[in-house]
């Protein structure tokens, strides 16, 4: 297994772990277990941060992978990828806001934001894993290029 294969697998694993931890954290707060909720959600934020660091590092040093599937699916894939990127950006902004509200002990607002943030995050995780599956499992072997070339190439 090369770095080309390891970076995407590890980063996708971190995003999946983050989503699972958000689900566990949500369940814990419903059960009234605040301390456990806080620890799990911090873990989710750390896992998401690890994903981001690995993703950015890979983008800078290796590049991003072009879609290697059938030409008939390329437009559908690119629209899906764009949706995922927008969703991930919104989720990150909401996540930072939600964490900040908790840190400042503004729990009423944190609760409202958290419900929305978690749902957006779940969609981000699902679309992110789908992108990984399409690029590295269903249609492996796409060329690696800088992100602008990969999207508009």
Coordinates of N, CA and C in Angstrom, one line a residue:
X1 N 0.8 -1.2 0.0 CA 0.0 0.0 0.0 C 0.9 1.2 0.0
X2 N 0.6 2.2 -0.9 CA 1.4 3.4 -1.0 C 0.8 4.5 -0.3
X3 N 1.6 5.7 -0.2 CA 1.1 6.9 0.4 C -0.2 7.3 -0.3
X4 N -0.2 7.1 -1.6 CA -1.4 7.5 -2.4 C -2.7 6.8 -1.8
X5 N -2.5 5.6 -1.4 CA -3.7 4.8 -0.8 C -3.9 5.1 0.7
X6 N -2.8 5.3 1.4 CA -2.9 5.4 2.9 C -3.6 6.7 3.3
X7 N -3.1 7.9 2.7 CA -3.7 9.2 3.1 C -5.2 9.2 3.0
X8 N -5.8 8.9 1.9 CA -7.2 8.9 1.8 C -7.9 8.0 2.7
X9 N -7.4 6.8 2.9 CA -8.0 5.8 3.8 C -8.0 6.3 5.3
X10 N -6.8 6.9 5.7 CA -6.7 7.4 7.0 C -7.6 8.6 7.2
X11 N -7.6 9.5 6.3 CA -8.4 10.7 6.5 C -9.9 10.4 6.5
X12 N -10.3 9.5 5.6 CA -11.7 9.1 5.6 C -12.1 8.3 6.9
X13 N -11.2 7.6 7.4 CA -11.4 6.9 8.7 C -11.7 7.9 9.8
X14 N -10.9 9.0 9.8 CA -11.1 10.0 10.8 C -12.4 10.7 10.7
X15 N -12.9 10.9 9.5 CA -14.2 11.6 9.3 C -15.3 10.6 9.7
X16 N -15.1 9.4 9.4 CA -16.1 8.4 9.8 C -16.2 8.2 11.3
X17 N -15.0 8.2 12.0 CA -14.9 8.1 13.4 C -15.6 9.4 14.0
X18 N -15.3 10.5 13.5 CA -16.0 11.7 13.9 C -17.5 11.7 13.9
X19 N -18.0 11.2 12.8 CA -19.5 11.0 12.7 C -20.1 10.1 13.7
X20 N -19.4 9.0 13.9 CA -19.8 8.0 14.9 C -19.8 8.6 16.3
X21 N -18.7 9.3 16.6 CA -18.6 10.0 17.9 C -19.7 11.0 18.1
X22 N -20.1 11.8 17.0 CA -21.2 12.7 17.1 C -22.5 12.0 17.4
X23 N -22.7 10.9 16.8 CA -23.9 10.1 17.1 C -24.0 9.6 18.5
X24 N -22.8 9.1 19.0 CA -22.7 8.7 20.4 C -22.9 9.8 21.3
X25 N -22.3 11.0 21.0 CA -22.5 12.2 21.9 C -23.9 12.6 21.9
X26 N -24.6 12.6 20.8 CA -26.0 13.0 20.8 C -26.8 12.1 21.7
X27 N -26.5 10.8 21.6 CA -27.3 9.8 22.5 C -27.0 10.0 23.9
X28 N -25.7 10.4 24.2 CA -25.3 10.6 25.6 C -26.0 11.8 26.2
X29 N -26.2 12.9 25.5 CA -26.8 14.1 26.0 C -28.3 13.8 26.1
X30 N -28.9 13.0 25.3 CA -30.3 12.7 25.4 C -30.5 11.9 26.8
X31 N -29.6 11.1 27.1 CA -29.6 10.4 28.4 C -29.2 11.2 29.6
X32 N -28.8 12.5 29.3 CA -28.5 13.4 30.4 C -27.1 13.2 30.9
X33 N -26.2 12.6 30.2 CA -24.8 12.3 30.6 C -23.9 13.4 30.0
X34 N -23.9 14.6 30.7 CA -23.2 15.8 30.1 C -21.7 15.6 30.0
X35 N -21.1 15.1 31.1 CA -19.7 14.9 31.1 C -19.2 14.0 30.0
X36 N -19.9 12.9 29.8 CA -19.5 11.9 28.8 C -19.8 12.5 27.4
X37 N -20.9 13.3 27.3 CA -21.2 14.0 26.0 C -20.1 14.9 25.7
X38 N -19.6 15.7 26.6 CA -18.6 16.7 26.3 C -17.3 16.0 25.9
X39 N -16.9 14.9 26.6 CA -15.7 14.2 26.2 C -15.8 13.6 24.8
X40 N -16.9 13.0 24.5 CA -17.1 12.3 23.2 C -17.1 13.4 22.1
X41 N -17.8 14.5 22.3 CA -17.8 15.6 21.3 C -16.5 16.2 21.1
X42 N -15.7 16.4 22.1 CA -14.3 16.8 21.9 C -13.5 15.8 21.1
X43 N -13.7 14.6 21.4 CA -13.1 13.5 20.5 C -13.5 13.6 19.1
X44 N -14.8 13.9 18.9 CA -15.3 14.1 17.5 C -14.7 15.2 16.8
X45 N -14.5 16.3 17.5 CA -13.8 17.5 17.0 C -12.4 17.2 16.7
X46 N -11.7 16.5 17.5 CA -10.3 16.1 17.3 C -10.2 15.3 16.1
X47 N -11.1 14.3 16.0 CA -11.1 13.4 14.8 C -11.3 14.2 13.5
X48 N -12.3 15.1 13.5 CA -12.5 16.0 12.4 C -11.3 16.8 12.0
X49 N -10.7 17.3 13.1 CA -9.4 18.2 12.8 C -8.3 17.3 12.2
X50 N -8.2 16.1 12.7 CA -7.2 15.2 12.1 C -7.5 15.0 10.6
X51 N -8.7 14.7 10.3 CA -9.1 14.6 8.9 C -8.7 15.8 8.1
X52 N -9.0 17.0 8.6 CA -8.7 18.2 7.9 C -7.2 18.4 7.7
X53 N -6.4 18.1 8.7 CA -5.0 18.3 8.6 C -4.4 17.3 7.6
X54 N -4.9 16.1 7.6 CA -4.4 15.1 6.6 C -4.8 15.5 5.2
X55 N -6.1 15.9 5.1 CA -6.6 16.3 3.8 C -5.8 17.4 3.2
X56 N -5.6 18.5 4.0 CA -4.9 19.6 3.5 C -3.5 19.3 3.1
X57 N -2.8 18.5 4.0 CA -1.4 18.0 3.7 C -1.4 17.2 2.4
X58 N -2.3 16.3 2.2 CA -2.3 15.5 1.0 C -2.5 16.4 -0.2
X59 N -3.5 17.4 -0.1 CA -3.7 18.3 -1.2 C -2.5 19.1 -1.6
X60 N -1.8 19.6 -0.6 CA -0.6 20.4 -0.8 C 0.6 19.5 -1.4
X61 N 0.8 18.4 -0.8 CA 2.0 17.6 -1.1 C 1.8 16.6 -2.2
X62 N 0.6 16.1 -2.3 CA 0.4 15.0 -3.3 C -0.6 15.4 -4.4
X63 N -1.6 16.2 -4.0 CA -2.7 16.6 -4.9 C -3.9 15.8 -4.6
X64 N -5.0 16.1 -5.4 CA -6.2 15.4 -5.3 C -6.4 14.5 -6.5
X65 N -7.3 13.5 -6.3 CA -7.4 12.4 -7.2 C -8.6 12.7 -8.2
X66 N -8.3 12.6 -9.5 CA -9.3 12.7 -10.5 C -10.2 11.6 -10.5
X67 N -11.5 11.8 -10.9 CA -12.5 10.7 -11.0 C -12.1 9.9 -12.2
X68 N -12.0 8.6 -12.0 CA -11.6 7.6 -13.0 C -12.7 6.7 -13.5
X69 N -13.9 7.1 -13.2 CA -15.1 6.3 -13.6 C -15.5 6.6 -15.0
X70 N -16.6 6.0 -15.5 CA -17.0 6.3 -16.8 C -17.3 7.7 -17.1
X71 N -17.1 8.2 -18.3 CA -17.3 9.6 -18.7 C -18.8 9.9 -18.5
X72 N -19.7 9.0 -18.6 CA -21.1 9.3 -18.5 C -21.5 9.6 -17.0
X73 N -20.6 9.3 -16.1 CA -20.9 9.6 -14.7 C -20.1 10.8 -14.2
X74 N -19.2 11.3 -15.0 CA -18.3 12.3 -14.5 C -19.1 13.6 -14.0
X75 N -20.0 14.0 -14.8 CA -20.8 15.2 -14.4 C -21.6 15.0 -13.1
X76 N -22.2 13.8 -13.0 CA -22.9 13.5 -11.8 C -22.0 13.5 -10.6
X77 N -20.8 12.9 -10.8 CA -19.8 12.8 -9.7 C -19.4 14.2 -9.3
X78 N -19.1 15.1 -10.3 CA -18.6 16.4 -10.0 C -19.7 17.3 -9.3
X79 N -20.9 17.1 -9.6 CA -22.0 17.8 -8.9 C -22.1 17.3 -7.5
X80 N -22.0 16.0 -7.3 CA -22.0 15.3 -6.0 C -20.8 15.8 -5.2
X81 N -19.6 15.9 -5.8 CA -18.4 16.4 -5.1 C -18.6 17.8 -4.7
X82 N -19.1 18.6 -5.5 CA -19.3 20.0 -5.2 C -20.3 20.2 -4.0
X83 N -21.4 19.4 -4.1 CA -22.4 19.3 -3.0 C -21.6 18.9 -1.7
X84 N -20.8 17.9 -1.7 CA -20.1 17.5 -0.5 C -19.1 18.6 0.0
X85 N -18.4 19.3 -0.9 CA -17.5 20.3 -0.5 C -18.3 21.5 0.2
X86 N -19.4 21.9 -0.4 CA -20.2 23.0 0.2 C -20.7 22.5 1.6
X87 N -21.3 21.3 1.6 CA -21.8 20.7 2.8 C -20.7 20.7 3.9
X88 N -19.5 20.2 3.6 CA -18.4 20.1 4.5 C -18.0 21.5 5.1
X89 N -18.0 22.5 4.2 CA -17.7 23.8 4.6 C -18.7 24.4 5.6
X90 N -20.0 24.2 5.3 CA -21.0 24.6 6.1 C -21.0 23.9 7.5
X91 N -20.7 22.6 7.4 CA -20.6 21.8 8.6 C -19.5 22.2 9.5
X92 N -18.4 22.6 8.9 CA -17.2 23.0 9.7 C -17.6 24.3 10.4
X93 N -18.2 25.3 9.7 CA -18.6 26.5 10.3 C -19.6 26.3 11.4
X94 N -20.6 25.5 11.2 CA -21.5 25.2 12.2 C -20.9 24.5 13.4
X95 N -20.0 23.6 13.1 CA -19.3 22.8 14.2 C -18.5 23.7 15.1
X96 N -17.8 24.6 14.5 CA -17.0 25.6 15.3 C -17.9 26.5 16.1
X97 N -19.0 26.9 15.5 CA -19.9 27.7 16.3 C -20.6 26.9 17.4
X98 N -20.9 25.7 17.2 CA -21.6 24.9 18.2 C -20.6 24.6 19.3
X99 N -19.3 24.3 19.0 CA -18.3 24.1 20.0 C -18.1 25.4 20.8
X100 N -18.0 26.5 20.2 CA -17.8 27.8 20.8 C -18.9 28.1 21.8
X101 N -20.2 27.8 21.4 CA -21.3 28.1 22.3 C -21.2 27.2 23.5
X102 N -20.8 25.9 23.4 CA -20.7 25.1 24.5 C -19.6 25.6 25.4
X103 N -18.4 25.9 24.8 CA -17.3 26.4 25.6 C -17.7 27.7 26.4
X104 N -18.5 28.5 25.8 CA -19.0 29.7 26.5 C -20.2 29.5 27.4
X105 N -20.5 28.2 27.5 CA -21.7 27.8 28.4 C -23.0 28.4 28.0
X106 N -23.2 28.7 26.7 CA -24.5 29.2 26.2 C -25.2 27.9 25.7
X107 N -25.7 27.1 26.7 CA -26.2 25.8 26.4 C -27.6 25.9 25.6
X108 N -28.4 26.9 25.8 CA -29.7 26.9 25.1 C -29.4 27.1 23.6
X109 N -28.5 28.0 23.3 CA -28.1 28.2 21.8 C -27.3 27.0 21.3
X110 N -26.5 26.4 22.2 CA -25.7 25.2 21.8 C -26.6 24.1 21.4
X111 N -27.7 23.9 22.2 CA -28.6 22.8 21.9 C -29.3 23.0 20.5
X112 N -29.7 24.2 20.3 CA -30.4 24.5 19.0 C -29.4 24.3 17.8
X113 N -28.2 24.9 17.9 CA -27.2 24.7 16.9 C -26.8 23.3 16.7
X114 N -26.6 22.6 17.9 CA -26.1 21.2 17.9 C -27.0 20.3 17.1
X115 N -28.3 20.5 17.2 CA -29.2 19.6 16.5 C -29.0 19.7 15.0
X116 N -28.9 21.0 14.5 CA -28.7 21.2 13.1 C -27.3 20.8 12.7
X117 N -26.3 21.1 13.5 CA -24.9 20.8 13.1 C -24.7 19.3 13.0
X118 N -25.3 18.5 13.9 CA -25.1 17.1 13.8 C -25.7 16.5 12.6
X119 N -26.9 17.0 12.2 CA -27.5 16.5 11.0 C -26.7 16.8 9.7
X120 N -26.2 18.1 9.7 CA -25.3 18.5 8.6 C -24.1 17.6 8.6
X121 N -23.5 17.4 9.8 CA -22.3 16.6 9.9 C -22.5 15.1 9.4
X122 N -23.7 14.5 9.7 CA -24.0 13.2 9.3 C -24.0 13.1 7.7
X123 N -24.6 14.1 7.1 CA -24.7 14.2 5.7 C -23.3 14.4 5.1
X124 N -22.5 15.2 5.7 CA -21.1 15.4 5.3 C -20.3 14.1 5.3
X125 N -20.5 13.4 6.4 CA -19.8 12.1 6.6 C -20.2 11.1 5.5
X126 N -21.5 11.0 5.3 CA -22.0 10.0 4.3 C -21.5 10.4 2.9
X127 N -21.6 11.7 2.6 CA -21.1 12.1 1.2 C -19.6 11.9 1.1
X128 N -18.9 12.2 2.2 CA -17.4 12.0 2.2 C -17.0 10.6 2.0
X129 N -17.6 9.7 2.7 CA -17.3 8.3 2.5 C -17.7 7.8 1.1
X130 N -18.8 8.3 0.6 CA -19.2 8.0 -0.8 C -18.1 8.4 -1.8
X131 N -17.6 9.7 -1.6 CA -16.5 10.2 -2.5 C -15.3 9.2 -2.4
X132 N -15.0 8.8 -1.2 CA -13.8 7.9 -1.0 C -14.1 6.6 -1.8
X133 N -15.3 6.0 -1.6 CA -15.6 4.7 -2.2 C -15.5 4.9 -3.8
X134 N -16.1 6.0 -4.3 CA -16.0 6.2 -5.8 C -14.6 6.3 -6.3
X135 N -13.8 7.1 -5.6 CA -12.4 7.4 -6.1 C -11.4 6.3 -5.8
X136 N -11.6 5.5 -4.8 CA -10.5 4.5 -4.4 C -11.0 3.1 -4.4
X137 N -12.3 2.8 -4.4 CA -12.8 1.4 -4.4 C -13.5 1.1 -5.7
X138 N -14.4 1.9 -6.1 CA -15.2 1.6 -7.4 C -14.4 1.9 -8.6
X139 N -13.7 3.1 -8.7 CA -13.0 3.5 -9.9 C -11.6 3.9 -9.5
X140 N -10.8 3.1 -9.0 CA -9.4 3.5 -8.6 C -8.5 3.8 -9.7
X141 N -7.5 4.5 -9.5 CA -6.5 4.7 -10.5 C -6.5 6.0 -11.2
X142 N -7.4 6.9 -10.6 CA -7.4 8.3 -11.2 C -6.1 9.0 -11.0
X143 N -5.7 9.9 -11.9 CA -4.5 10.6 -11.7 C -4.6 11.6 -10.5
X144 N -3.5 11.8 -9.9 CA -3.4 12.8 -8.8 C -3.0 14.1 -9.3
X145 N -3.8 15.2 -9.0 CA -3.5 16.5 -9.4 C -3.9 17.5 -8.3
X146 N -3.4 18.7 -8.4 CA -3.9 19.8 -7.5 C -5.4 19.9 -7.6
X147 N -6.0 20.4 -6.5 CA -7.5 20.4 -6.4 C -8.2 21.1 -7.6
X148 N -7.6 22.2 -8.0 CA -8.3 23.0 -9.1 C -8.3 22.2 -10.4
X149 N -7.2 21.5 -10.7 CA -7.2 20.6 -11.9 C -8.1 19.4 -11.7
X150 N -8.2 18.9 -10.5 CA -9.1 17.7 -10.3 C -10.6 18.1 -10.4
X151 N -10.9 19.3 -10.1 CA -12.4 19.7 -10.2 C -12.7 20.2 -11.6
X152 N -11.8 21.0 -12.1 CA -12.1 21.6 -13.4 C -11.3 21.1 -14.6
X153 N -10.4 20.1 -14.3 CA -9.5 19.6 -15.2 C -9.9 19.2 -16.6

